């Protein structure tokens, strides 16, 4: 936990995330039954058990707060404060024994008079990776921390030298355009990683392991905590066109605040069909390799 910093909401929530993380780590080590929400969208006993525990703990600690959970919890959404809960972000990884997943809790302040379809202000968040015992905590105006140490976004200012992260949908992949973005950004960057947890991708952008992250078709529980981590670490979080980030946005672009303009320009060109690199045939690829080897 951060020392000498009073985090009113994040510190109590961190205790909840640690408990939920220990629970899902135990499930992971024992193995759990897996079900399918749709053709390829997984859910496990661990997701539901973790959400039940988190909801019980948050109600006990913050009885006046609402809760919006991935696994179906919709409690008191008219309240001034609302938690967005992802009890196990990275369920597909978890179900396949790939040890990259986390618990994510983000808190939104929705003062009186705000319309139901408008965002409030993100004011606190926690992301906990139980397999690496890494706890990311943040509170608006008070900084972001990894295992008690304040963290900052990277200083890389050139896309060509940047490492980025992205994700792909668990269903209807053929309808998702991200493979084209993956292709173009891979060619123009130092690399792109796809680890399978949006919350961790955002946390890694916040602490400087990644220089940027983008993805289509996310939900508020995926991004609420991670977006605030990035912002409090000195980064930026927007839409692909640079517009303000919204919790119900179907797209998110997070950067270290140094490469955002370059990435936004690239996205603008891609949507307009400008400056796209053709995919080489295997013969063209082999010829280029042979030429480089001379």
PDB file of C-alpha atoms in Angstrom, residues 84 104 106-108 110 117-124 198-199 202 213-232 235-255 264:
ATOM      1  CA  UNK A  84     -17.568  -1.149 -11.785  1.00  0.00           C
ATOM      2  CA  UNK A 104     -10.493  -4.879 -11.379  1.00  0.00           C
ATOM      3  CA  UNK A 106     -13.227   1.153 -10.520  1.00  0.00           C
ATOM      4  CA  UNK A 107     -15.232   3.836  -8.725  1.00  0.00           C
ATOM      5  CA  UNK A 108     -17.261   6.543 -10.457  1.00  0.00           C
ATOM      6  CA  UNK A 110     -22.090  10.573 -10.084  1.00  0.00           C
ATOM      7  CA  UNK A 117     -26.569   8.406 -19.993  1.00  0.00           C
ATOM      8  CA  UNK A 118     -23.756  10.736 -18.906  1.00  0.00           C
ATOM      9  CA  UNK A 119     -20.468   9.786 -17.274  1.00  0.00           C
ATOM     10  CA  UNK A 120     -19.587  10.875 -13.812  1.00  0.00           C
ATOM     11  CA  UNK A 121     -15.960  11.241 -12.722  1.00  0.00           C
ATOM     12  CA  UNK A 122     -13.640   8.289 -12.161  1.00  0.00           C
ATOM     13  CA  UNK A 123     -12.182   8.811  -8.703  1.00  0.00           C
ATOM     14  CA  UNK A 124     -10.571   5.532  -7.589  1.00  0.00           C
ATOM     15  CA  UNK A 198      -7.732  -5.149 -20.784  1.00  0.00           C
ATOM     16  CA  UNK A 199      -7.319  -4.066 -17.157  1.00  0.00           C
ATOM     17  CA  UNK A 202      -4.066  -0.412 -19.042  1.00  0.00           C
ATOM     18  CA  UNK A 213      -2.846   0.293 -25.714  1.00  0.00           C
ATOM     19  CA  UNK A 214      -5.918   0.222 -27.928  1.00  0.00           C
ATOM     20  CA  UNK A 215      -8.960  -2.004 -28.236  1.00  0.00           C
ATOM     21  CA  UNK A 216     -12.477  -2.148 -29.661  1.00  0.00           C
ATOM     22  CA  UNK A 217     -15.716  -3.175 -27.937  1.00  0.00           C
ATOM     23  CA  UNK A 218     -14.928  -2.929 -24.249  1.00  0.00           C
ATOM     24  CA  UNK A 219     -17.257  -2.479 -21.275  1.00  0.00           C
ATOM     25  CA  UNK A 220     -17.093  -0.114 -18.280  1.00  0.00           C
ATOM     26  CA  UNK A 221     -15.881  -2.864 -15.942  1.00  0.00           C
ATOM     27  CA  UNK A 222     -12.944  -3.479 -18.304  1.00  0.00           C
ATOM     28  CA  UNK A 223     -11.687   0.094 -18.283  1.00  0.00           C
ATOM     29  CA  UNK A 224     -12.890   2.044 -15.221  1.00  0.00           C
ATOM     30  CA  UNK A 225      -9.923   1.276 -12.962  1.00  0.00           C
ATOM     31  CA  UNK A 226      -7.283   1.072 -15.674  1.00  0.00           C
ATOM     32  CA  UNK A 227      -8.221   4.339 -17.355  1.00  0.00           C
ATOM     33  CA  UNK A 228      -7.745   6.246 -14.110  1.00  0.00           C
ATOM     34  CA  UNK A 229      -4.412   4.474 -13.511  1.00  0.00           C
ATOM     35  CA  UNK A 230      -3.179   5.764 -16.883  1.00  0.00           C
ATOM     36  CA  UNK A 231      -4.437   9.305 -16.312  1.00  0.00           C
ATOM     37  CA  UNK A 232      -2.933   9.590 -12.834  1.00  0.00           C
ATOM     38  CA  UNK A 235      -0.833   9.302 -19.725  1.00  0.00           C
ATOM     39  CA  UNK A 236      -3.834   9.950 -21.936  1.00  0.00           C
ATOM     40  CA  UNK A 237      -7.049   7.988 -22.482  1.00  0.00           C
ATOM     41  CA  UNK A 238      -9.262   8.903 -25.457  1.00  0.00           C
ATOM     42  CA  UNK A 239     -11.271   7.534 -28.312  1.00  0.00           C
ATOM     43  CA  UNK A 240      -9.436   6.596 -31.498  1.00  0.00           C
ATOM     44  CA  UNK A 241     -10.074  10.101 -32.839  1.00  0.00           C
ATOM     45  CA  UNK A 242      -8.765  11.831 -29.729  1.00  0.00           C
ATOM     46  CA  UNK A 243     -12.236  12.556 -28.363  1.00  0.00           C
ATOM     47  CA  UNK A 244     -12.800  12.345 -24.606  1.00  0.00           C
ATOM     48  CA  UNK A 245     -12.948   8.829 -23.198  1.00  0.00           C
ATOM     49  CA  UNK A 246     -16.369   7.622 -22.075  1.00  0.00           C
ATOM     50  CA  UNK A 247     -17.132   4.627 -19.894  1.00  0.00           C
ATOM     51  CA  UNK A 248     -19.588   3.344 -22.475  1.00  0.00           C
ATOM     52  CA  UNK A 249     -17.181   3.943 -25.372  1.00  0.00           C
ATOM     53  CA  UNK A 250     -16.809   1.003 -27.714  1.00  0.00           C
ATOM     54  CA  UNK A 251     -13.166   1.886 -28.228  1.00  0.00           C
ATOM     55  CA  UNK A 252     -10.271   3.032 -26.076  1.00  0.00           C
ATOM     56  CA  UNK A 253      -6.827   4.425 -26.836  1.00  0.00           C
ATOM     57  CA  UNK A 254      -4.460   4.808 -23.898  1.00  0.00           C
ATOM     58  CA  UNK A 255      -0.932   6.138 -24.280  1.00  0.00           C
ATOM     59  CA  UNK A 264      -4.436   9.151 -33.581  1.00  0.00           C
TER      60      UNK A 264
END
